[in-house]
Structure formats: C-alpha cells, structure tokens
PDB file of C-alpha atoms in Angstrom:
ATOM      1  CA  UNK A1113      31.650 148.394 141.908  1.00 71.00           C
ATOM      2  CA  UNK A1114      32.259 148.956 138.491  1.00 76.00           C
ATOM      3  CA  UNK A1115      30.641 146.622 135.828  1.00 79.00           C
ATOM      4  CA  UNK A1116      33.069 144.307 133.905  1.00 78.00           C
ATOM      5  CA  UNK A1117      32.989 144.935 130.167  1.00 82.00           C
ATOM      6  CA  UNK A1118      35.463 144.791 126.670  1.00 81.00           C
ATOM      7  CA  UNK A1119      35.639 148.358 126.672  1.00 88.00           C
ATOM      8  CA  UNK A1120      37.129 148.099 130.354  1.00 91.00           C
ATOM      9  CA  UNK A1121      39.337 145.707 129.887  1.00 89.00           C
ATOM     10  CA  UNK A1122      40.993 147.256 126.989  1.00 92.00           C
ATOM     11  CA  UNK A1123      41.205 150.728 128.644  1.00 94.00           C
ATOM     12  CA  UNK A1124      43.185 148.957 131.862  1.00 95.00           C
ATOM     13  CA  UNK A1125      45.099 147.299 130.090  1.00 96.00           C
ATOM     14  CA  UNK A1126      48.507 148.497 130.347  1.00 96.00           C
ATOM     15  CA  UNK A1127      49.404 150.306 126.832  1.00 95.00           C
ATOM     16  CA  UNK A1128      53.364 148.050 126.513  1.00 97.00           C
ATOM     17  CA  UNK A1129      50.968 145.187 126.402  1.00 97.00           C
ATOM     18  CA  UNK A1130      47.367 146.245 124.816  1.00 96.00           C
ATOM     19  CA  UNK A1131      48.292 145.386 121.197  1.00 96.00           C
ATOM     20  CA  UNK A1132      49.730 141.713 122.097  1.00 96.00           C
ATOM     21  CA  UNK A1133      46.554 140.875 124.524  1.00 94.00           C
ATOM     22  CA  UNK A1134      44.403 142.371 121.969  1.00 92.00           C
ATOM     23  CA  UNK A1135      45.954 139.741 119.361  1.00 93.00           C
ATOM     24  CA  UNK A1136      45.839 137.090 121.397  1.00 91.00           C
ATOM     25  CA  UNK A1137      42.178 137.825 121.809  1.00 86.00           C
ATOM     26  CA  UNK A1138      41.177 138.264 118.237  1.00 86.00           C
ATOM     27  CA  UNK A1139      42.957 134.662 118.030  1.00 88.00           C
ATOM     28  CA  UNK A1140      40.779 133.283 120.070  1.00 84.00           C
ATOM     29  CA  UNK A1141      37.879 134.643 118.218  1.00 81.00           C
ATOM     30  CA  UNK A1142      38.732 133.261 114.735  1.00 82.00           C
ATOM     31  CA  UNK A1143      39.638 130.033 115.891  1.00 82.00           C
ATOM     32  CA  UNK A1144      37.828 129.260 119.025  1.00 80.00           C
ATOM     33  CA  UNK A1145      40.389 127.743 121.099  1.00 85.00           C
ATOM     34  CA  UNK A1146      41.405 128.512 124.643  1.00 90.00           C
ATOM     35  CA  UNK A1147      44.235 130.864 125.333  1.00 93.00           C
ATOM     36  CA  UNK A1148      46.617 131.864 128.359  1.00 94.00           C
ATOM     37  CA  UNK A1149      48.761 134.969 128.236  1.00 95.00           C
ATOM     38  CA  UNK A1150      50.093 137.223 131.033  1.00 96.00           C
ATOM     39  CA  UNK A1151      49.628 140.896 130.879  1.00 97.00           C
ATOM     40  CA  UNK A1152      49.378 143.973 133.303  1.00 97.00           C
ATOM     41  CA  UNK A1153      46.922 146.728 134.344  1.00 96.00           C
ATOM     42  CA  UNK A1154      46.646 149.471 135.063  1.00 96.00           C
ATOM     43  CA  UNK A1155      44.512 150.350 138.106  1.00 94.00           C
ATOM     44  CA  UNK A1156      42.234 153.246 138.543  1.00 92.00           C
ATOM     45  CA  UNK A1157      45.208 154.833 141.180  1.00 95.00           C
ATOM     46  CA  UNK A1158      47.514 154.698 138.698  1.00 93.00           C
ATOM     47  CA  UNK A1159      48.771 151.232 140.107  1.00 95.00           C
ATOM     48  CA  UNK A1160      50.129 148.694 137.981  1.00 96.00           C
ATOM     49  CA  UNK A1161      49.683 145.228 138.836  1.00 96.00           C
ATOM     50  CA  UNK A1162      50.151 141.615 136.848  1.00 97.00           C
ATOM     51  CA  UNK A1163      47.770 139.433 135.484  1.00 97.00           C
ATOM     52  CA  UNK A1164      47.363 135.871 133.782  1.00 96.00           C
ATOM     53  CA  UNK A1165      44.350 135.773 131.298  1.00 95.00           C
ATOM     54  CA  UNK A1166      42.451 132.563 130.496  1.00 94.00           C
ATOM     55  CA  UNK A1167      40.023 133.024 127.533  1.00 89.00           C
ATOM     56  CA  UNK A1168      38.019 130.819 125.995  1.00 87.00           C
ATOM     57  CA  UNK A1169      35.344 131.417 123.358  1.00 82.00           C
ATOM     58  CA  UNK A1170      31.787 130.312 123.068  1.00 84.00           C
ATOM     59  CA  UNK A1171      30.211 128.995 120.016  1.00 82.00           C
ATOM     60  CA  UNK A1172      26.472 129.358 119.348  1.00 87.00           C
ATOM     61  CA  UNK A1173      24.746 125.798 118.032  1.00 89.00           C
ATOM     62  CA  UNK A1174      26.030 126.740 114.025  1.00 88.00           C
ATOM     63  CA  UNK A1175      29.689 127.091 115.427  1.00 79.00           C
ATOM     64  CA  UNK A1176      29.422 130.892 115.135  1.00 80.00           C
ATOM     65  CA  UNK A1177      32.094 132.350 117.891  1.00 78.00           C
ATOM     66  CA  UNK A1178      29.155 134.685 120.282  1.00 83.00           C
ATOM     67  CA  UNK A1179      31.263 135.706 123.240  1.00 82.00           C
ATOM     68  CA  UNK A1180      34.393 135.047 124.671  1.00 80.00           C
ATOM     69  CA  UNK A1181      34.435 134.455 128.815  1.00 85.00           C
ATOM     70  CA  UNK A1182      37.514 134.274 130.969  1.00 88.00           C
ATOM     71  CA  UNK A1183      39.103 134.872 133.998  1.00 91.00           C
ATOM     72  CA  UNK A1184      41.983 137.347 135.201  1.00 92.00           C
ATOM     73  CA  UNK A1185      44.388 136.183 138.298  1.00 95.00           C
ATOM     74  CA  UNK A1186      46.789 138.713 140.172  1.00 96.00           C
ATOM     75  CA  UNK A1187      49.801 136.969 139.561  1.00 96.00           C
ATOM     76  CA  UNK A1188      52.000 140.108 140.932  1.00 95.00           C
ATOM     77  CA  UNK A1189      53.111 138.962 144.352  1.00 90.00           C
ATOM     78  CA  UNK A1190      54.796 136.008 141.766  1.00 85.00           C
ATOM     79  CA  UNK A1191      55.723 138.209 139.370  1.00 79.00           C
ATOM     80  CA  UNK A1192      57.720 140.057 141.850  1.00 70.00           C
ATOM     81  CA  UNK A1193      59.313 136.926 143.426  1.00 68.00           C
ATOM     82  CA  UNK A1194      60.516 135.388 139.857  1.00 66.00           C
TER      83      UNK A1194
END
C-alpha cells in the first residue's frame, strides 16, 4: 500500500480539476474553515473515478493553521447515476 501524502494527492488528481481543488485547499488554509468540493482521480491504471473531499484544517494553540486532515469518498457509482 502506498502511503497517503500532499504530493500524492496532487499528482492523482485529475489535471481538468487540480487548479480548482488546489484553491479550494489553499482556502482552507488561510482561513481555517471546513470545506466540501467534488473532484476526480486519476488511478494508477489510468482509471478515472469521482470523489467528494471534506477538509478541515487544524490550528496549533496560537491559531497558526499546522495541517489540514480530511477524507475522500468514491462518489462515482452516484456520479454515474445523476
């Protein structure tokens, strides 16, 4: 299994949508609130499937933004259906 890291992310992501997520990301960072966006990958077979992004960031005790943690759903099977 392949560690989950920034760099990774990024490179998966698919390149119609890198620039938006990436925004939507550096959002996050400067303000510290939660976000939601949908996006797709691109899988190491060459695969493309959908995904919903929740982000959050984290702020150390000064209110400094440290990391930002989130999860990724396969939405595609809905995707597909809409």
């Amino acid at each position: 299994s392949t560690p989950a890291t920034h760099e990774l992310f990024v490179q998966r992501l698919h390149p119609e949508d890198r620039h938006r997520v990436l925004s939507v990301y550096e959002s996050a960072r400067a303000d510290g609130h939660a976000r939601i966006t949908d996006a797709r990958i691109q899988r190491p077979d060459g695969s493309v499937r959908h995904v919903r992004i929740h982000g959050i960031a984290e702020a150390d005790e000064r209110g400094t933004i440290v990391r930002l943690r989130g999860t990724m759903l396969d939405v595609t099977d809905l995707t597909v259906l809409q």
